Amino acid sequence: MSWTEGVTKEVLPNGLTLLLKPDPGLRTVAVVTHVRAGYFDEPDEWVGISHVLEHMFFKGTARRGPGELAREIQLLGGYLNAATSYEKTVYYAVLPAAPGALEKALEVQADALLNCALDPAELAREIEVIVQESRRKLDSPAAVVAETLFAQLFRVHRIRRWRIGKEEELRRLKREDLEAYYRSRYTPQRTILCVAGCFTAEAAREIVLRLYGDWRPPAAQVPPGPAEPGERPEGKIAVLRGDVQRPLAAVGWRTVDALHPDSIPLDLCAVAVGSGRGSRLWRKLRKPGLATSVSASHFSPPEVGVFAISLEAQEEKLDAAVLAALEVVQEGIRTLGAGDLERARALLANQWALRFETADGCAAALCEFEALGGYRLADEFYRRLMDTGAEEVASAASRYLDRQSVCGVVYLPPGGRTALEERWPPAVSPVAAPDPELAVPVAAASRKVVRGERREWAGGVTHLALDGADFLVLPVRRAGLVSLGLFVPGMRNLENEHDAGISALTVRAALRGAGGMNADQLALAAERLGGVIGSSAGAEAVGWTITVPSAALPEAAELLRLVAREPHLEDADVEVERSVQVDAASRLRDDMFAYPVQQVLRLGFGTDPYGLPPLGDPEVLREMAPERVRDWWRKLAAARAVAIAVGDLEAEALLEGLAPLAEWPHAEADSFRRDPAPWSPGSASEERKKEQTALAMAFPAASAGSPDRFALDVMAALLSGLAGRLFKALRDTRGLAYTVTASPWLAVRGGAMITYVATSPEKENQAREAMLEELYRLGRGPIDGGELERARNYAAGLVQIARQRTRNLVSEMMEAWLNGFLDRWDREPETLREVAAGEVADLARRIFREESRAEYAVRGRSG
């Protein structure tokens, strides 16, 4: 398998590296600018400056004012984005493939890279935005734990610092500092430019030479940061306390950088021990309910490496969960077998395919490997991952993952207690008798031809109507992958406030055993195909999804059949899954975005199913008996199902692959509710010990099947994104927020337009007033023709870009099927481009009314 086939590389005379990866099978094009400058390149007086410069990249050049870069890309249906990491800063431009798109993307990227304005006034405003981002990170328990662990593991290396910069450090940065950093780090020799997607290499090369060829700043010496001493760190633990619903913990070891021979064996070890439901950590901690979530990772940028285990658990179980995680690692070092590695390799192979599935993912990956030493390392690393044996993995793990040097972080609620701080590092011994390797039955997948009433729908979709189910298939060339979804519409609409969350519990509990396989065997069967079975409980349908290599479609379909038709749902399994879901529902309060959005929907829709939390309320879930879950499954099993397969096979092969699901028992057409959902305006709030205030507002809107949905999408595009009105008014002009969004929430029986902003507590009223002013102004009109064209193209482009992924197409087709527009789903981009200014303004007048507004605020309170 070659991930670099068709790639060409050229180093320009000025030192810039150009990578080109044409792929005519894609309908998008991506330009990725990878600058080898990140947090590791910052002296202590400049902590956070890489990220500040990333923000300033979009704030204008000598030719283009603030926001113009984003507006030009959005006009072509694309978007700009960027990310700063320890060793790099990466800038993306992703667009639908169209005449002129590539040239414009390259022109905009080149102008920003070569001519960044660094205007002092813009810098002062943007610093305020980044201060809000820093506060937002402080409100994220997972981010705090991860970066505190780095500080525990390293004494002098720059990875130990709070990478985004603290408020006082950020406010010290001046224009002269950014200019010096920019001139010394942003040079051709430190820059890799990669273009991937639908284009011709000759045309791209010509444009690049014209735009970048004369870029010749003097090369500058960048002093390296301090190297970490070679001796192993002394094991220690940090105990934090703050406003969290469920405790978190992380343990980690210092390891090696990406190019070290031990790095790939450690990567395999992390996947084998801690990725997926078939992993040892899941089986020993998550399955019995000792932890509500657990995973392992190996992070290996240049210079350093960290092997880490992250988990969440109830306070009374946290110490035991941490000790069990350490025991699993020690056990894994001794007993990792061929089956563990087979599963890990299959998962990694699928992860690589998913990474290269999109133009931007492919371009970013090629840049990363080129920065490490050459883009062909992508093939070399993949080969080594597939060839590394258990002895190599165990040998590497034993050199680094020892008891004496393990460091830990525990984040507890106020007043929370842990005995770990008195006895660290803990005495850990491998379990005396490790579990024998599980035997996994081979799913006997039917491969017969499926017959039924067939119809061809728009965009190449084939529909097969069977006695109890509908099959929808779409051939798409995507990295040899197929995404499969099995859904049952209407279940969530049967819930009420006394059983909210039961649909989610039913589909989650079904994964704990089905068809004669226990949870471990079921997970291993899926993961040895390269996929992970995911459960979902959306507003209109519940079900399961999986993405696998195309050849594995029949086996994947058989696994979904077993989960849906033959779940065990034994009392003990349901009770453990219920406990885990209680924790997940409680933990939602720690998410300063998802929680206020859920609460504002609850305020607006009330006790209608649309207002009920998908995971349910903890106190309701605790009373949910296993027999009630089995009753709910009987309703699910009697309903009509929808199976969707999208991927790299012809339509006939996709239908044959779904054959295991063809025997779904007879069911009439769907009968789920279609009565209009109610709406109640109002406001509510709560106070938390947080750095920011999160404010969500919602206004009642049309249903997903309404013609208004297209004007709603254009409205959201006009308001949101780097060039949107809300971004300009609240972030660019006033520096009130880092995160500000507007997005439609649409379902079969109704919808809402939701806005969100997170800001400093003292700026809450300013942010609310600025938000409302922009919303009301949209209804007053007029909407400039250029602004409308940008919003229409941006909305359409986001649809086209999302369609790069097969799993996104599965979701989109399901929505179109439920809402009755599968006959025209493929024309959605064109329909969005036809929305008129009057439609948007009229809709804004109807939606954004004070008397219909629902609002929920989580008010921060420092100290």
Coordinates of N, CA and C in Angstrom, one line a residue, residues 457 463-465 470-472 489 640-642 644 670 672 674 811-822 825:
W457 N -32.3 7.0 -7.2 CA -32.6 8.3 -6.8 C -31.5 9.3 -7.3
H463 N -32.0 2.7 -4.2 CA -32.9 2.4 -3.1 C -33.5 1.1 -3.3
L464 N -33.4 0.2 -2.4 CA -34.1 -1.1 -2.4 C -35.1 -1.2 -1.3
A465 N -36.3 -1.3 -1.6 CA -37.4 -1.5 -0.6 C -37.6 -2.9 -0.3
D470 N -35.4 -0.5 4.4 CA -35.0 0.1 3.2 C -33.5 0.2 3.1
F471 N -32.9 -0.2 2.0 CA -31.5 -0.1 1.7 C -31.2 1.1 0.8
L472 N -30.2 1.9 1.2 CA -29.8 3.0 0.4 C -28.3 2.8 0.2
P489 N -35.8 4.7 12.7 CA -36.3 6.1 12.9 C -37.4 6.0 14.0
R640 N -39.6 -0.3 11.3 CA -38.9 -0.4 10.0 C -37.5 0.2 10.1
A641 N -36.5 -0.5 9.5 CA -35.1 0.0 9.6 C -34.7 0.6 8.3
V642 N -33.6 1.3 8.4 CA -33.0 1.9 7.2 C -31.5 1.5 7.3
I644 N -27.8 2.0 5.3 CA -27.1 2.8 4.3 C -25.7 2.4 4.2
D670 N -42.6 3.9 8.2 CA -42.3 4.5 9.6 C -43.6 5.2 10.1
F672 N -43.3 7.4 12.9 CA -42.9 8.3 14.0 C -43.6 9.6 13.9
R674 N -45.0 13.3 13.6 CA -44.7 14.4 12.7 C -45.5 15.7 13.1
S811 N -24.7 10.1 7.0 CA -25.6 10.9 7.8 C -26.4 11.8 6.9
E812 N -25.9 12.4 5.9 CA -26.6 13.3 5.0 C -27.7 12.5 4.3
M813 N -27.5 11.3 3.8 CA -28.5 10.5 3.1 C -29.6 10.2 4.1
M814 N -29.3 9.8 5.4 CA -30.3 9.5 6.3 C -31.2 10.7 6.6
E815 N -30.6 11.9 6.7 CA -31.4 13.1 7.0 C -32.3 13.3 5.8
A816 N -31.8 13.2 4.6 CA -32.6 13.4 3.4 C -33.8 12.4 3.3
W817 N -33.5 11.2 3.6 CA -34.5 10.1 3.6 C -35.6 10.5 4.6
L818 N -35.3 10.8 5.8 CA -36.2 11.1 6.9 C -37.1 12.3 6.6
N819 N -36.5 13.3 5.9 CA -37.2 14.6 5.7 C -37.8 14.7 4.2
G820 N -37.7 13.6 3.5 CA -38.4 13.6 2.2 C -37.8 14.3 1.1
F821 N -36.5 14.5 1.1 CA -35.9 15.2 -0.1 C -34.7 14.4 -0.7
L822 N -34.7 13.1 -0.6 CA -33.7 12.3 -1.2 C -33.7 12.4 -2.7
W825 N -31.4 15.6 -3.0 CA -30.4 15.8 -2.0 C -29.1 16.3 -2.7

